[in-house]
């Protein structure tokens, strides 16, 4: 067990404690594939790991109560696999976490893939001061054809800048679940989550408070968009999805606040209703719901743009979109938002997504 150490994220000494397995035979990295009714894709996910022949990596597959032929497909391979009653993504990932002693964890969705050589590249960057590693993802369709980049990431190893960004915005630029590797102690925080069934939540944004975040610009994985997931990437988002995004953001931010009270007391986190993400999602909800109150949201929304870490050209474009969408009648406003959603897919702009 490592002893608590002072963090360098502020002038004050912030105690953070983490534990890791000291057993010499514990793998450095575990890839945990969770599968729910992804018979069509899980084989490709498994092979994308096995074909790399990485001795320092352990593979576990958890069938989360699939009712299709997923389990039969999984058991065709000589992998450590478990079939459990359906718990949702979070429950399945936590089950897998209990079955490994690996120091670092990559939760790979069963419809996503790792690219050849990715594991060696990832392992080369991991050490005990790394709390999270993230890497770029290539968008692929149901037939595994590339359709662009999910998000454009910079290469860096940082902590303080991301801490400040999370405190100010509640978020920073990060890929979804399959594009992240977490140190084990960060994963353990998922046990506190009782408001969500997804994994790509609080652990993404608390990581800088526990150690360094390594970001790799290389696209080391494939993120699949198909008819069975609910990311609605490139489509006009539904009111239910936007409501879920907003509710999840508020719950995640309050959970993050509770964690920071333990590990970074005195640090002030943005109120969720004041964050750009909350205001932007709420504005979009007003559009798809044909609400007439969206114009009243405009001043605070535009004010939020100023604090975002976007280039000036992007800020101007965002403000123009918000003003136009607020002034247009309902149907033209929805059409404008649909166009923006399509453009986001083409540009690979990151947004928060969850498949279940």
Coordinates of C-alpha atoms in Angstrom, one line a residue:
X1 CA 0.0 0.0 0.0
X2 CA 1.4 3.4 -1.0
X3 CA 1.3 6.0 1.7
X4 CA -0.6 9.2 1.2
X5 CA 1.3 11.9 -0.6
X6 CA 0.8 15.6 -1.0
X7 CA -0.6 16.7 -4.4
X8 CA 1.0 19.4 -6.4
X9 CA -2.4 20.6 -7.8
X10 CA -2.5 23.7 -5.5
X11 CA -0.4 25.7 -3.0
X12 CA -2.1 23.8 -0.2
X13 CA -1.1 20.3 0.6
X14 CA -3.9 18.0 -0.7
X15 CA -3.7 14.4 0.6
X16 CA -4.6 11.7 -1.9
X17 CA -4.4 8.1 -1.1
X18 CA -4.3 5.3 -3.6
X19 CA -3.5 1.6 -3.4
X20 CA -2.2 -0.8 -5.9
X21 CA -1.5 -4.5 -6.0
X22 CA 2.1 -5.3 -5.1
X23 CA 2.0 -9.0 -6.1
X24 CA 4.7 -9.6 -8.7
X25 CA 2.4 -11.7 -10.8
X26 CA -0.3 -9.1 -11.1
X27 CA -0.7 -7.9 -14.7
X28 CA 0.1 -4.3 -15.4
X29 CA -3.1 -3.8 -17.5
X30 CA -6.4 -5.6 -17.7
X31 CA -8.8 -5.1 -20.6
X32 CA -12.3 -5.8 -19.4
X33 CA -14.8 -6.3 -22.3
X34 CA -18.4 -6.0 -21.2
X35 CA -21.1 -7.3 -23.6
X36 CA -24.8 -7.0 -23.7
X37 CA -26.4 -8.5 -26.8
X38 CA -23.5 -7.6 -29.1
X39 CA -23.1 -11.0 -30.7
X40 CA -22.4 -9.2 -34.0
X41 CA -19.4 -7.4 -32.7
X42 CA -17.9 -9.0 -29.5
X43 CA -15.7 -11.4 -31.5
X44 CA -13.9 -8.5 -33.2
X45 CA -13.4 -6.8 -29.8
X46 CA -11.9 -10.0 -28.3
X47 CA -9.6 -10.6 -31.3
X48 CA -8.5 -7.0 -31.3
X49 CA -6.9 -7.8 -27.8
X50 CA -5.8 -11.4 -28.3
X51 CA -4.1 -10.8 -31.6
X52 CA -1.7 -8.3 -29.9
X53 CA -0.1 -11.2 -27.8
X54 CA 0.7 -8.8 -25.0
X55 CA 2.0 -10.7 -22.0
X56 CA 1.7 -7.7 -19.7
X57 CA -2.0 -7.5 -20.4
X58 CA -4.9 -9.6 -19.0
X59 CA -8.2 -10.0 -20.9
X60 CA -11.5 -10.6 -19.1
X61 CA -14.9 -10.8 -20.8
X62 CA -18.2 -10.2 -18.9
X63 CA -21.4 -11.2 -20.6
X64 CA -24.0 -8.9 -18.9
X65 CA -27.0 -11.2 -19.3
X66 CA -27.1 -11.3 -23.1
X67 CA -30.1 -13.0 -24.6
X68 CA -28.7 -13.4 -28.1
X69 CA -25.7 -15.6 -29.1
X70 CA -23.0 -13.4 -27.4
X71 CA -22.1 -16.0 -24.8
X72 CA -21.6 -18.8 -27.4
X73 CA -19.4 -16.4 -29.4
X74 CA -17.3 -15.5 -26.3
X75 CA -16.8 -19.1 -25.2
X76 CA -15.3 -20.0 -28.6
X77 CA -12.1 -18.2 -27.4
X78 CA -9.7 -19.3 -24.6
X79 CA -10.3 -16.2 -22.5
X80 CA -11.4 -15.7 -18.9
X81 CA -15.1 -15.1 -19.3
X82 CA -18.1 -14.7 -17.0
X83 CA -21.8 -14.7 -17.6
X84 CA -23.8 -12.7 -15.1
X85 CA -27.4 -11.5 -14.7
X86 CA -27.9 -8.2 -16.3
X87 CA -26.5 -5.3 -14.2
X88 CA -25.9 -2.6 -16.8
X89 CA -22.5 -1.4 -18.0
X90 CA -21.4 -0.1 -14.6
X91 CA -22.3 -3.3 -12.8
X92 CA -20.7 -5.5 -15.4
X93 CA -17.5 -3.4 -15.2
X94 CA -17.4 -3.6 -11.5
X95 CA -17.8 -7.3 -11.6
X96 CA -14.8 -7.5 -14.0
X97 CA -12.8 -5.2 -11.7
X98 CA -13.3 -7.7 -8.9
X99 CA -11.9 -10.5 -11.0
X100 CA -8.5 -8.9 -11.7
X101 CA -5.7 -7.5 -9.6
X102 CA -4.3 -5.5 -12.5
X103 CA -2.8 -2.1 -11.7
X104 CA -4.5 -0.4 -14.6
X105 CA -7.9 -1.0 -16.2
X106 CA -9.3 -0.4 -19.7
X107 CA -13.0 -0.9 -20.0
X108 CA -13.6 -1.9 -23.7
X109 CA -17.2 -1.9 -25.0
X110 CA -18.0 -5.0 -26.9
X111 CA -18.8 -3.1 -30.1
X112 CA -15.5 -1.3 -30.0
X113 CA -12.0 -2.5 -30.9
X114 CA -8.3 -1.8 -30.1
X115 CA -6.0 -1.2 -33.0
X116 CA -2.9 -3.4 -33.5
X117 CA 0.0 -2.3 -31.3
X118 CA -2.1 -0.2 -29.1
X119 CA -1.4 -2.2 -25.9
X120 CA 2.4 -1.8 -26.2
X121 CA 1.9 1.9 -26.9
X122 CA -0.3 2.3 -23.8
X123 CA 1.9 0.3 -21.5
X124 CA 5.0 2.4 -22.4
X125 CA 3.3 5.4 -20.9
X126 CA 2.0 3.9 -17.6
X127 CA 3.7 4.4 -14.2
X128 CA 2.4 4.8 -10.7
X129 CA 1.9 8.6 -11.0
X130 CA -0.5 8.2 -14.0
X131 CA -4.2 8.3 -12.9
X132 CA -5.6 8.1 -16.4
X133 CA -4.4 7.7 -19.9
X134 CA -6.6 8.6 -22.9
X135 CA -6.2 8.1 -26.6
X136 CA -7.9 9.0 -29.9
X137 CA -10.6 6.9 -31.4
X138 CA -11.5 6.3 -35.0
X139 CA -15.2 6.3 -35.8
X140 CA -16.3 3.1 -37.7
X141 CA -19.7 2.0 -38.9
X142 CA -21.5 -1.3 -38.4
X143 CA -19.4 -2.9 -41.2
X144 CA -16.2 -1.6 -39.6
X145 CA -15.6 1.0 -42.3
X146 CA -13.8 4.1 -41.0
X147 CA -16.0 7.2 -41.1
X148 CA -13.7 9.8 -39.4
X149 CA -12.2 10.6 -36.0
X150 CA -14.3 10.6 -32.9
X151 CA -12.3 13.4 -31.4
X152 CA -9.0 15.2 -32.0
X153 CA -6.8 14.9 -28.9
X154 CA -3.5 16.6 -28.1
X155 CA -0.6 14.7 -26.8
X156 CA 0.4 15.8 -23.2
X157 CA 1.0 14.7 -19.7
X158 CA -0.5 17.1 -17.3
X159 CA -2.4 17.6 -14.1
X160 CA -2.7 21.1 -12.8
X161 CA -4.3 22.5 -16.0
X162 CA -6.9 19.8 -16.1
X163 CA -7.7 20.3 -12.4
X164 CA -8.3 24.0 -13.0
X165 CA -10.5 23.2 -16.1
X166 CA -12.6 20.7 -14.1
X167 CA -13.1 23.1 -11.3
X168 CA -14.1 25.9 -13.7
X169 CA -16.2 23.9 -16.2
X170 CA -16.9 20.5 -14.7
X171 CA -15.4 18.8 -17.8
X172 CA -12.3 18.6 -20.0
X173 CA -11.9 17.1 -23.4
X174 CA -11.9 13.3 -23.1
X175 CA -13.0 10.3 -25.2
X176 CA -15.7 7.9 -24.0
X177 CA -15.2 4.7 -22.1
X178 CA -13.2 2.7 -24.6
X179 CA -10.6 5.4 -25.1
X180 CA -9.4 5.5 -21.5
X181 CA -7.2 3.6 -19.1
X182 CA -7.6 4.2 -15.4
X183 CA -5.4 3.4 -12.4
X184 CA -7.1 0.9 -10.2
X185 CA -7.8 3.3 -7.3
X186 CA -9.7 5.7 -9.6
X187 CA -11.8 2.8 -10.8
X188 CA -12.8 2.0 -7.2
X189 CA -14.7 5.3 -7.1
X190 CA -17.2 3.7 -9.4
X191 CA -18.5 1.8 -6.4
X192 CA -20.0 5.0 -5.1
X193 CA -22.1 5.6 -8.2
X194 CA -25.7 4.9 -7.6
X195 CA -27.2 7.4 -10.1
X196 CA -26.0 6.0 -13.4
X197 CA -25.4 2.7 -15.2
X198 CA -22.6 4.1 -17.4
X199 CA -18.9 4.1 -16.7
X200 CA -17.8 7.2 -18.7
X201 CA -18.8 9.6 -15.9
X202 CA -17.2 10.9 -12.7
X203 CA -14.0 8.9 -13.0
X204 CA -13.1 10.8 -16.2
X205 CA -13.1 14.1 -14.4
X206 CA -11.8 13.2 -11.0
X207 CA -8.7 11.6 -12.4
X208 CA -6.5 14.7 -12.5
X209 CA -7.0 15.1 -8.7
X210 CA -5.5 11.6 -8.2
X211 CA -2.5 11.9 -10.6
X212 CA -1.2 12.7 -14.0
X213 CA -3.4 12.4 -17.1
X214 CA -1.6 11.2 -20.2
X215 CA -3.2 12.1 -23.5
X216 CA -2.1 10.4 -26.7
X217 CA -3.1 12.0 -30.1
X218 CA -2.8 8.6 -31.8
X219 CA -6.0 6.9 -32.6
X220 CA -5.4 3.6 -30.9
X221 CA -9.0 2.3 -30.9
X222 CA -12.2 2.1 -33.0
X223 CA -15.5 3.5 -31.8
X224 CA -18.4 1.9 -33.5
X225 CA -21.6 3.8 -34.4
X226 CA -24.5 1.6 -35.3
X227 CA -28.2 1.1 -34.9
X228 CA -28.0 -0.6 -31.6
X229 CA -26.2 2.0 -29.6
X230 CA -27.9 5.2 -28.4
X231 CA -25.1 7.8 -28.9
X232 CA -27.2 9.5 -31.6
X233 CA -23.8 10.8 -32.9
X234 CA -24.5 13.0 -35.9
X235 CA -28.3 12.9 -35.4
X236 CA -30.7 15.4 -33.9
X237 CA -30.7 14.4 -30.3
X238 CA -34.0 13.4 -28.7
X239 CA -35.5 15.2 -25.8
X240 CA -35.1 12.1 -23.6
X241 CA -31.4 11.9 -24.4
X242 CA -30.8 15.5 -23.6
X243 CA -32.8 15.2 -20.4
X244 CA -30.6 12.2 -19.5
X245 CA -27.4 14.1 -20.3
X246 CA -28.5 17.0 -18.1
X247 CA -29.6 14.8 -15.2
X248 CA -26.4 12.8 -15.4
X249 CA -24.2 15.9 -15.5
X250 CA -25.8 17.3 -12.4
X251 CA -25.5 14.0 -10.5
X252 CA -21.9 13.5 -11.6
X253 CA -20.9 17.0 -10.7
X254 CA -22.4 16.6 -7.2
X255 CA -20.6 13.3 -6.8
X256 CA -17.4 14.9 -7.9
X257 CA -17.9 17.6 -5.3
X258 CA -18.3 15.0 -2.6
X259 CA -15.1 13.3 -3.7
X260 CA -13.2 16.6 -3.7
X261 CA -14.4 17.3 -0.2
X262 CA -12.3 14.3 0.8
X263 CA -9.2 14.5 -1.4
X264 CA -9.0 18.3 -2.2
X265 CA -10.8 20.2 0.6
X266 CA -11.1 23.9 -0.1
X267 CA -11.2 23.6 -3.9
X268 CA -14.3 25.2 -5.4
X269 CA -16.1 23.3 -8.1
X270 CA -18.5 25.0 -10.5
X271 CA -22.2 24.7 -9.8
X272 CA -23.6 22.5 -12.5
X273 CA -26.3 24.9 -13.6
X274 CA -23.6 27.5 -14.3
X275 CA -21.5 25.3 -16.5
X276 CA -21.5 25.7 -20.3
X277 CA -22.3 22.0 -20.8
X278 CA -25.5 22.3 -18.7
X279 CA -26.6 25.5 -20.4
X280 CA -25.9 24.2 -23.9
X281 CA -27.7 20.9 -23.3
X282 CA -30.7 22.8 -21.7
X283 CA -30.8 25.2 -24.7
X284 CA -30.8 22.3 -27.1
X285 CA -33.6 20.6 -25.1
X286 CA -35.7 23.7 -25.5
X287 CA -35.2 23.5 -29.3
X288 CA -36.2 19.9 -29.7
X289 CA -39.1 20.4 -27.3
X290 CA -40.3 23.3 -29.3
X291 CA -40.3 25.5 -26.2
X292 CA -40.8 29.3 -26.6
X293 CA -38.5 30.1 -23.6
X294 CA -35.2 29.4 -25.3
X295 CA -34.6 33.1 -26.1
X296 CA -34.6 33.8 -22.4
X297 CA -31.7 31.4 -21.9
X298 CA -29.5 33.2 -24.4
X299 CA -27.7 35.8 -22.2
X300 CA -26.3 33.3 -19.7
X301 CA -25.5 30.8 -22.5
X302 CA -23.5 33.4 -24.4
X303 CA -21.7 34.4 -21.2
X304 CA -20.7 30.8 -20.7
X305 CA -19.1 30.6 -24.1
X306 CA -16.5 33.2 -23.1
X307 CA -15.1 31.0 -20.4
X308 CA -14.7 27.9 -22.6
X309 CA -11.2 26.9 -23.9
X310 CA -12.3 27.3 -27.6
X311 CA -10.5 29.2 -30.4
X312 CA -12.1 32.6 -31.0
X313 CA -13.5 31.5 -34.4
X314 CA -15.3 28.6 -32.7
X315 CA -16.7 30.9 -30.0
X316 CA -18.0 33.2 -32.7
X317 CA -19.6 30.3 -34.6
X318 CA -21.2 29.0 -31.4
X319 CA -22.7 32.4 -30.5
X320 CA -24.0 32.8 -34.0
X321 CA -25.7 29.4 -33.8
X322 CA -27.3 30.1 -30.4
X323 CA -28.6 33.5 -31.5
X324 CA -30.0 32.2 -34.7
X325 CA -31.5 29.2 -33.1
X326 CA -33.1 31.4 -30.4
X327 CA -34.7 33.7 -33.0
X328 CA -35.9 31.2 -35.6
X329 CA -39.3 29.5 -35.5
X330 CA -39.4 26.0 -34.1
X331 CA -39.0 23.9 -37.2
X332 CA -36.2 26.0 -38.8
X333 CA -34.4 26.0 -35.4
X334 CA -34.7 22.2 -35.3
X335 CA -33.3 22.0 -38.8
X336 CA -30.4 24.2 -37.8
X337 CA -29.7 22.0 -34.8
X338 CA -29.8 18.9 -37.0
X339 CA -27.3 20.4 -39.4
X340 CA -25.0 21.3 -36.5
X341 CA -25.2 17.7 -35.2
X342 CA -24.2 16.4 -38.6
X343 CA -21.4 18.9 -38.8
X344 CA -20.2 17.8 -35.3
X345 CA -19.9 14.2 -36.6
X346 CA -17.9 15.3 -39.6
X347 CA -15.6 17.4 -37.5
X348 CA -15.2 14.7 -34.9
X349 CA -16.1 17.1 -32.1
X350 CA -16.3 15.3 -28.8
X351 CA -19.6 15.0 -26.9
X352 CA -20.6 12.8 -23.9
X353 CA -22.1 9.5 -25.1
X354 CA -23.2 6.3 -23.5
X355 CA -24.4 3.3 -25.3
X356 CA -26.9 2.1 -22.6

